[in-house]
CSV table of C-alpha atoms in Angstrom, one decimal:
chain,number,residue,atom,x,y,z
F,1,MET,CA,21.3,25.9,-5.2
F,2,ASN,CA,19.9,22.4,-4.8
F,3,ASN,CA,18.5,21.0,-8.1
F,4,LYS,CA,15.3,20.3,-6.3
F,5,LEU,CA,14.8,24.0,-5.6
F,6,LYS,CA,15.4,24.9,-9.2
F,7,ARG,CA,12.9,22.5,-10.6
F,8,GLY,CA,9.6,23.8,-11.8
F,9,LEU,CA,6.7,21.6,-11.0
F,10,ARG,CA,3.6,21.3,-13.2
F,11,VAL,CA,1.1,21.2,-10.4
F,12,SER,CA,-2.4,22.4,-10.8
F,13,ALA,CA,-4.2,24.2,-8.0
F,14,ALA,CA,-7.0,21.7,-8.4
F,15,ALA,CA,-4.7,18.8,-7.9
F,16,ILE,CA,-3.2,20.3,-4.7
F,17,ALA,CA,-6.6,21.1,-3.3
F,18,ALA,CA,-8.0,17.6,-4.1
F,19,ILE,CA,-5.3,15.7,-2.3
F,20,THR,CA,-4.7,18.2,0.5
F,21,ALA,CA,-8.4,18.0,1.4
F,22,VAL,CA,-8.1,14.4,2.3
F,23,THR,CA,-5.0,14.4,4.4
F,24,ALA,CA,-7.0,14.9,7.6
F,25,LEU,CA,-7.7,11.2,7.3
F,26,THR,CA,-4.1,10.3,8.1
F,27,GLY,CA,-1.9,10.8,11.1
F,28,CYS,CA,0.8,13.5,11.6
F,29,ALA,CA,4.1,12.9,9.9
F,30,LYS,CA,7.0,11.5,11.9
F,31,GLU,CA,10.2,12.9,10.5
F,32,THR,CA,13.9,13.3,10.8
F,33,THR,CA,15.4,16.6,9.8
F,34,PRO,CA,16.3,16.5,6.1
F,35,THR,CA,19.9,17.5,5.6
F,36,PRO,CA,20.6,16.3,2.0
F,37,THR,CA,24.2,16.2,0.7
F,38,ALA,CA,25.7,15.0,-2.5
F,39,GLU,CA,25.9,11.5,-1.0
F,40,SER,CA,22.5,11.4,0.5
F,41,ILE,CA,18.8,11.3,-0.4
F,42,THR,CA,15.7,12.3,1.3
F,43,ILE,CA,12.8,9.8,1.1
F,44,TYR,CA,9.2,10.5,1.9
F,45,SER,CA,8.0,7.1,2.9
F,46,GLY,CA,4.4,5.9,3.1
F,47,ARG,CA,5.7,2.6,4.3
F,48,SER,CA,6.0,2.3,8.1
F,49,GLU,CA,9.4,2.7,9.9
F,50,ASP,CA,9.1,-0.6,11.7
F,51,LEU,CA,8.7,-2.3,8.3
F,52,ILE,CA,11.4,-0.8,6.2
F,53,ALA,CA,14.0,0.8,8.4
F,54,PRO,CA,16.2,-2.3,8.2
F,55,LEU,CA,15.9,-2.2,4.4
F,56,LEU,CA,17.0,1.4,4.3
F,57,GLU,CA,20.0,0.6,6.6
F,58,ALA,CA,21.0,-2.2,4.2
F,59,PHE,CA,20.9,0.3,1.3
F,60,THR,CA,23.3,2.6,3.0
F,61,GLU,CA,25.6,-0.3,3.9
F,62,GLU,CA,25.8,-1.4,0.3
F,63,THR,CA,26.0,1.9,-1.5
F,64,GLY,CA,27.4,4.4,1.1
F,65,ILE,CA,24.5,6.7,0.3
F,66,GLU,CA,23.0,8.2,3.5
F,67,ILE,CA,19.2,8.5,3.8
F,68,GLU,CA,17.0,11.0,5.6
F,69,VAL,CA,13.4,9.8,5.8
F,70,ARG,CA,10.1,11.2,6.7
F,71,TYR,CA,7.3,8.7,7.5
F,72,ALA,CA,3.6,9.3,7.2
F,73,GLY,CA,0.6,8.0,5.3
F,74,SER,CA,1.0,7.8,1.6
F,75,ALA,CA,-1.9,10.1,0.8
F,76,GLU,CA,-0.6,12.6,3.4
F,77,LEU,CA,2.9,12.6,1.8
F,78,ALA,CA,1.5,12.9,-1.7
F,79,ALA,CA,-0.3,16.0,-0.6
F,80,GLN,CA,2.8,17.4,1.1
F,81,ILE,CA,4.8,16.9,-2.1
F,82,LEU,CA,2.3,18.9,-4.0
F,83,GLU,CA,2.1,21.6,-1.4
F,84,GLU,CA,5.9,22.0,-1.3
F,85,GLY,CA,5.9,22.4,-5.1
F,86,SER,CA,9.2,23.7,-6.4
F,87,ASN,CA,10.6,23.5,-2.8
F,88,VAL,CA,9.9,19.8,-2.4
F,89,GLN,CA,12.4,18.3,0.0
F,90,ALA,CA,12.2,14.7,-1.1
F,91,ASP,CA,14.2,13.0,-3.8
F,92,VAL,CA,12.1,9.9,-3.6
F,93,PHE,CA,8.5,9.0,-2.8
F,94,PHE,CA,8.2,5.5,-1.4
F,95,SER,CA,4.5,4.8,-1.4
F,96,GLN,CA,2.5,2.1,0.2
F,97,ASP,CA,0.3,1.8,-2.8
F,98,ALA,CA,0.0,2.6,-6.5
F,99,GLY,CA,-2.9,5.1,-6.0
F,100,ALA,CA,-0.8,7.8,-4.3
F,101,LEU,CA,1.9,7.4,-6.9
F,102,GLY,CA,-0.6,7.7,-9.7
F,103,ALA,CA,-1.9,10.9,-8.2
F,104,LEU,CA,1.6,12.4,-8.4
F,105,THR,CA,1.9,11.1,-12.0
F,106,GLU,CA,-1.3,13.0,-12.9
F,107,ALA,CA,0.1,16.1,-11.3
F,108,GLY,CA,3.3,15.8,-13.4
F,109,VAL,CA,5.8,15.9,-10.5
F,110,LEU,CA,7.5,12.5,-11.0
F,111,LYS,CA,10.6,12.0,-13.2
F,112,THR,CA,10.5,9.4,-16.0
F,113,LEU,CA,12.5,6.3,-14.9
F,114,ASP,CA,14.9,4.7,-17.3
F,115,SER,CA,13.5,1.5,-19.0
F,116,GLU,CA,16.5,-0.5,-17.5
F,117,ILE,CA,14.7,0.0,-14.2
F,118,THR,CA,11.0,-0.3,-15.2
F,119,ASP,CA,11.6,-3.3,-17.4
F,120,LEU,CA,12.7,-5.3,-14.4
F,121,VAL,CA,9.0,-5.8,-13.5
F,122,ASP,CA,5.9,-6.8,-15.5
F,123,ALA,CA,4.2,-3.9,-17.2
F,124,LYS,CA,1.1,-4.3,-15.0
F,125,TYR,CA,3.1,-3.4,-12.0
F,126,ARG,CA,4.4,0.0,-13.2
F,127,ALA,CA,3.1,3.3,-14.6
F,128,ALA,CA,2.3,3.2,-18.3
F,129,ASP,CA,4.6,6.3,-18.7
F,130,ASN,CA,7.3,4.8,-16.5
F,131,THR,CA,7.0,7.6,-13.9
F,132,TRP,CA,6.8,5.0,-11.1
F,133,VAL,CA,7.6,1.4,-10.6
F,134,GLY,CA,6.3,-1.2,-8.2
F,135,VAL,CA,8.9,-2.9,-5.9
F,136,SER,CA,6.8,-5.4,-3.9
F,137,GLY,CA,3.3,-6.9,-4.2
F,138,ARG,CA,0.6,-7.8,-1.8
F,139,GLY,CA,-2.9,-9.2,-2.0
F,140,ARG,CA,-6.2,-8.3,-0.2
F,141,VAL,CA,-7.6,-11.3,1.7
F,142,LEU,CA,-10.4,-12.2,4.0
F,143,SER,CA,-9.0,-13.0,7.3
F,144,HIS,CA,-11.5,-15.2,9.2
F,145,ASN,CA,-11.8,-17.2,12.5
F,146,PRO,CA,-12.7,-20.9,11.7
F,147,GLU,CA,-14.2,-21.2,15.2
F,148,LEU,CA,-16.8,-18.6,14.2
F,149,ILE,CA,-17.5,-19.5,10.6
F,150,ASP,CA,-17.2,-22.7,8.5
F,151,GLU,CA,-15.2,-22.5,5.3
F,152,ALA,CA,-18.3,-23.5,3.3
F,153,ASP,CA,-20.1,-20.4,4.6
F,154,LEU,CA,-17.4,-17.9,3.6
F,155,PRO,CA,-18.7,-15.2,1.2
F,156,ALA,CA,-18.0,-15.8,-2.5
F,157,SER,CA,-17.7,-12.1,-3.2
F,158,VAL,CA,-16.7,-9.0,-1.1
F,159,PHE,CA,-20.1,-7.7,-2.0
F,160,ASP,CA,-21.7,-10.5,0.0
F,161,LEU,CA,-20.4,-8.7,3.1
F,162,ALA,CA,-23.2,-6.1,2.5
F,163,ASP,CA,-25.7,-8.7,3.7
F,164,PRO,CA,-27.3,-7.8,7.1
F,165,ALA,CA,-26.2,-11.2,8.4
F,166,TRP,CA,-22.6,-9.7,8.6
F,167,LYS,CA,-23.7,-6.9,10.9
F,168,GLY,CA,-21.0,-6.6,13.6
F,169,LYS,CA,-19.0,-9.4,12.3
F,170,ILE,CA,-16.7,-7.9,9.6
F,171,GLY,CA,-13.7,-5.6,10.3
F,172,ILE,CA,-12.4,-2.9,8.0
F,173,ALA,CA,-9.8,0.0,8.2
F,174,PRO,CA,-11.3,2.9,6.1
F,175,SER,CA,-8.4,5.3,6.9
F,176,ASN,CA,-5.8,2.8,5.6
F,177,ALA,CA,-4.2,3.3,2.2
F,178,SER,CA,-4.7,-0.3,1.1
F,179,PHE,CA,-8.4,-0.2,1.9
F,180,GLN,CA,-8.7,3.1,0.0
F,181,SER,CA,-7.0,1.7,-3.1
F,182,PHE,CA,-9.3,-1.3,-2.9
F,183,VAL,CA,-12.3,1.0,-2.9
F,184,THR,CA,-10.9,2.9,-5.8
F,185,ALA,CA,-10.6,-0.4,-7.7
F,186,MET,CA,-14.2,-1.1,-6.8
F,187,ARG,CA,-15.2,2.3,-8.3
F,188,VAL,CA,-13.3,1.6,-11.5
F,189,LEU,CA,-14.6,-2.0,-11.9
F,190,LYS,CA,-18.2,-1.7,-10.6
F,191,GLY,CA,-19.0,2.0,-10.8
F,192,GLU,CA,-19.8,4.8,-8.3
F,193,ALA,CA,-23.4,3.6,-7.5
F,194,ALA,CA,-22.4,0.0,-6.6
F,195,THR,CA,-19.5,1.3,-4.5
F,196,THR,CA,-21.6,3.9,-2.7
F,197,GLU,CA,-24.1,1.2,-1.9
F,198,TRP,CA,-21.4,-1.2,-0.6
F,199,LEU,CA,-19.9,1.5,1.6
F,200,ALA,CA,-23.3,2.3,3.1
F,201,ALA,CA,-23.7,-1.3,3.9
F,202,MET,CA,-20.3,-1.3,5.6
F,203,LYS,CA,-21.4,1.6,7.7
F,204,GLU,CA,-24.2,-0.7,9.0
F,205,ASN,CA,-22.2,-4.0,9.2
F,206,ALA,CA,-18.6,-3.2,9.8
F,207,VAL,CA,-16.5,-2.8,13.0
F,208,ILE,CA,-14.1,0.1,12.2
F,209,PHE,CA,-10.3,-0.2,13.0
F,210,GLU,CA,-7.4,2.1,12.3
F,211,LYS,CA,-5.0,-0.5,11.1
F,212,ASN,CA,-4.9,-3.9,9.4
F,213,GLY,CA,-3.0,-5.4,12.3
F,214,GLN,CA,-5.8,-4.5,14.7
F,215,ILE,CA,-8.3,-6.2,12.5
F,216,LEU,CA,-6.3,-9.4,12.6
F,217,GLU,CA,-5.9,-9.3,16.4
F,218,ALA,CA,-9.7,-8.9,16.7
F,219,VAL,CA,-10.3,-11.9,14.4
F,220,GLU,CA,-7.7,-13.9,16.4
F,221,ALA,CA,-9.5,-13.0,19.7
F,222,GLY,CA,-12.9,-13.9,18.3
F,223,GLU,CA,-14.2,-10.4,18.6
F,224,ILE,CA,-15.2,-10.4,15.0
F,225,THR,CA,-15.7,-13.2,12.5
F,226,ALA,CA,-13.6,-11.8,9.7
F,227,GLY,CA,-11.8,-8.8,8.3
F,228,LEU,CA,-10.4,-7.3,5.1
F,229,ILE,CA,-6.6,-7.0,5.3
F,230,ASN,CA,-3.4,-7.4,3.3
F,231,HIS,CA,-2.1,-10.9,3.4
F,232,TYR,CA,1.3,-10.2,5.0
F,233,TYR,CA,-0.3,-9.1,8.3
F,234,TRP,CA,-1.0,-12.7,9.0
F,235,PHE,CA,2.6,-13.6,8.6
F,236,GLU,CA,3.7,-10.7,10.8
F,237,HIS,CA,1.4,-11.8,13.6
F,238,ALA,CA,2.5,-15.4,13.2
F,239,THR,CA,6.1,-14.3,13.6
F,240,GLU,CA,5.2,-12.6,16.9
F,241,ILE,CA,3.1,-15.4,18.5
F,242,GLY,CA,4.2,-18.5,16.6
F,243,GLU,CA,2.4,-20.0,13.6
F,244,GLU,CA,1.1,-22.9,15.7
F,245,ASN,CA,-0.8,-20.4,17.9
F,246,MET,CA,-2.6,-18.7,15.0
F,247,LYS,CA,-6.4,-19.2,15.1
F,248,SER,CA,-7.2,-17.2,12.0
F,249,LYS,CA,-6.9,-18.3,8.4
F,250,MET,CA,-6.8,-16.4,5.1
F,251,ALA,CA,-9.3,-16.9,2.2
F,252,TRP,CA,-9.7,-15.4,-1.2
F,253,PHE,CA,-13.0,-14.5,-2.9
F,254,GLU,CA,-14.1,-16.0,-6.2
F,255,SER,CA,-12.0,-15.5,-9.3
F,256,GLY,CA,-11.7,-11.9,-10.5
F,257,ASP,CA,-13.5,-10.5,-7.4
F,258,VAL,CA,-12.3,-7.0,-6.5
F,259,GLY,CA,-11.8,-8.2,-3.0
F,260,ASN,CA,-8.7,-10.1,-4.3
F,261,LEU,CA,-7.0,-6.9,-5.5
F,262,VAL,CA,-3.3,-7.2,-5.9
F,263,ASN,CA,-1.5,-3.9,-5.4
F,264,VAL,CA,2.1,-2.8,-5.1
F,265,ALA,CA,4.3,-0.6,-3.0
F,266,GLY,CA,6.4,1.5,-5.3
F,267,VAL,CA,8.7,4.4,-5.9
F,268,GLY,CA,8.8,7.6,-7.9
F,269,VAL,CA,11.8,9.9,-8.3
F,270,LEU,CA,11.2,13.6,-7.6
F,271,SER,CA,14.6,15.2,-8.2
F,272,ASP,CA,17.7,15.1,-10.4
F,273,ASN,CA,19.8,13.6,-7.6
F,274,ALA,CA,21.4,10.5,-9.2
F,275,ALA,CA,21.4,8.7,-5.9
F,276,ALA,CA,17.6,8.7,-6.1
F,277,VAL,CA,17.7,6.7,-9.2
F,278,THR,CA,20.2,4.4,-7.6
F,279,PHE,CA,17.8,3.8,-4.8
F,280,ALA,CA,14.9,3.0,-7.1
F,281,LYS,CA,17.0,0.4,-9.0
F,282,TRP,CA,18.4,-1.0,-5.8
F,283,LEU,CA,14.9,-1.8,-4.6
F,284,LEU,CA,14.5,-4.2,-7.5
F,285,GLY,CA,17.8,-5.9,-6.8
F,286,GLU,CA,18.5,-9.1,-5.0
F,287,THR,CA,18.9,-7.7,-1.5
F,288,ALA,CA,15.7,-5.7,-1.4
F,289,GLN,CA,13.6,-8.3,-3.2
F,290,LYS,CA,14.7,-11.1,-0.8
F,291,PHE,CA,14.0,-8.7,2.1
F,292,PHE,CA,10.4,-8.3,0.9
F,293,VAL,CA,9.9,-12.0,0.6
F,294,GLU,CA,11.7,-13.2,3.7
F,295,LYS,CA,11.2,-10.3,6.1
F,296,THR,CA,7.8,-8.9,5.3
F,297,SER,CA,6.3,-11.8,3.4
F,298,GLU,CA,5.4,-9.7,0.4
F,299,TYR,CA,5.7,-10.7,-3.2
F,300,SER,CA,8.9,-10.1,-5.2
F,301,LEU,CA,8.1,-8.5,-8.5
F,302,THR,CA,11.3,-9.8,-10.1
F,303,GLY,CA,10.7,-13.5,-9.8
F,304,ILE,CA,12.0,-14.5,-6.4
F,305,PRO,CA,9.6,-17.3,-5.2
F,306,ALA,CA,7.1,-16.3,-2.5
F,307,GLN,CA,6.9,-17.8,1.0
F,308,ALA,CA,5.9,-21.5,0.8
F,309,TRP,CA,2.6,-20.9,2.6
F,310,LEU,CA,1.5,-18.4,0.0
F,311,PRO,CA,0.0,-18.9,-3.5
F,312,ALA,CA,2.3,-17.7,-6.2
F,313,LEU,CA,1.5,-14.1,-7.3
F,314,ASP,CA,0.3,-15.2,-10.7
F,315,GLU,CA,-2.0,-17.8,-9.1
F,316,ILE,CA,-4.1,-15.2,-7.2
F,317,ALA,CA,-7.4,-14.7,-8.9
F,318,SER,CA,-7.2,-10.9,-8.8
F,319,PRO,CA,-9.4,-8.6,-10.8
F,320,ASN,CA,-8.1,-7.4,-14.2
F,321,ILE,CA,-7.3,-3.7,-13.5
F,322,ASP,CA,-4.6,-1.2,-14.6
F,323,LEU,CA,-3.0,0.0,-11.3
F,324,SER,CA,-2.6,3.4,-12.8
F,325,ALA,CA,-6.4,3.6,-12.6
F,326,LEU,CA,-6.1,3.8,-8.8
F,327,ALA,CA,-4.9,7.4,-9.0
F,328,PRO,CA,-8.2,9.3,-8.3
F,329,LEU,CA,-7.7,9.0,-4.6
F,330,ALA,CA,-9.5,12.1,-3.5
F,331,GLU,CA,-12.8,11.0,-5.0
F,332,THR,CA,-12.5,7.7,-3.2
F,333,LEU,CA,-11.9,9.4,0.1
F,334,GLU,CA,-14.8,11.6,-0.4
F,335,LEU,CA,-17.1,8.6,-0.9
F,336,ILE,CA,-15.7,6.9,2.2
F,337,ARG,CA,-16.2,10.0,4.2
F,338,ASN,CA,-19.7,10.6,2.9
F,339,ALA,CA,-20.6,7.0,3.9
F,340,GLY,CA,-19.7,8.0,7.5
F,341,LEU,CA,-16.8,5.6,7.7
F,342,THR,CA,-14.2,8.4,8.4
F,343,ASP,CA,-14.4,11.9,9.9
């Protein structure tokens, strides 16, 4: 019998219910049929196929370990892992953000990673109990169209976007995991009342999109003045149309503002399959870290310099927050839904 099937999971009914209740906010899973063997692993990936498929192919080429992968939103996959319980089909959870990983840590379903893996990154980019580790970093930015707003008029804080003057001018993606983690950070740093008030203002002011890339395209087209996105979407769009043709620019808020949140994509191991640990460690090796820097324009967490057009990771004036604190995802999604920003 597969080790995964033997494994008892310490999952509370409340934890399952809390995360399962929010999966309606995400799309249906796209999957291949898991057929694990001794030389294969099954990955549940909250990172999109178009972003990481080449990376997974490189892993197989270097290690000979085959991969079966199921793609969906990070929150949806975290809920699926909890629902599968002792029959969980994944060996590895590759999450888009720290929040979904933290939720699984709280449910007690992730294996403790060896310190030879977790010590490869700074302590602020991994779980305090070493149950997950960040593998790439990204920052939240304000994408804006200089033809519609002068640099001097850009908001100092993300809270300034609540001003009625921004009605119809700011784009957000409430169903996106990165936006949700940003809102969780706002709850942690500013409290429930301030976050609820800001979300209510976004209901009045914001133009709603499904994805960060759609926000950027709207900014580029002059349909909206600005949008809240992850930094690497600018690079992705510039690669498609040419940097010289980009109309939008990126800006950061004042030092320590929650709008500058730096988050990580990361992995947690779910089974006793040794190849799963191999994969987690490989993601922090040279091939994968260069891929994140050169192909997706994310930040390496092991010291490889960022793209020249980006500030260094330690130069971003991000808020001081423990990424493990982003775990209470279900409460965040309820606030977003109650604000009328999602169904």
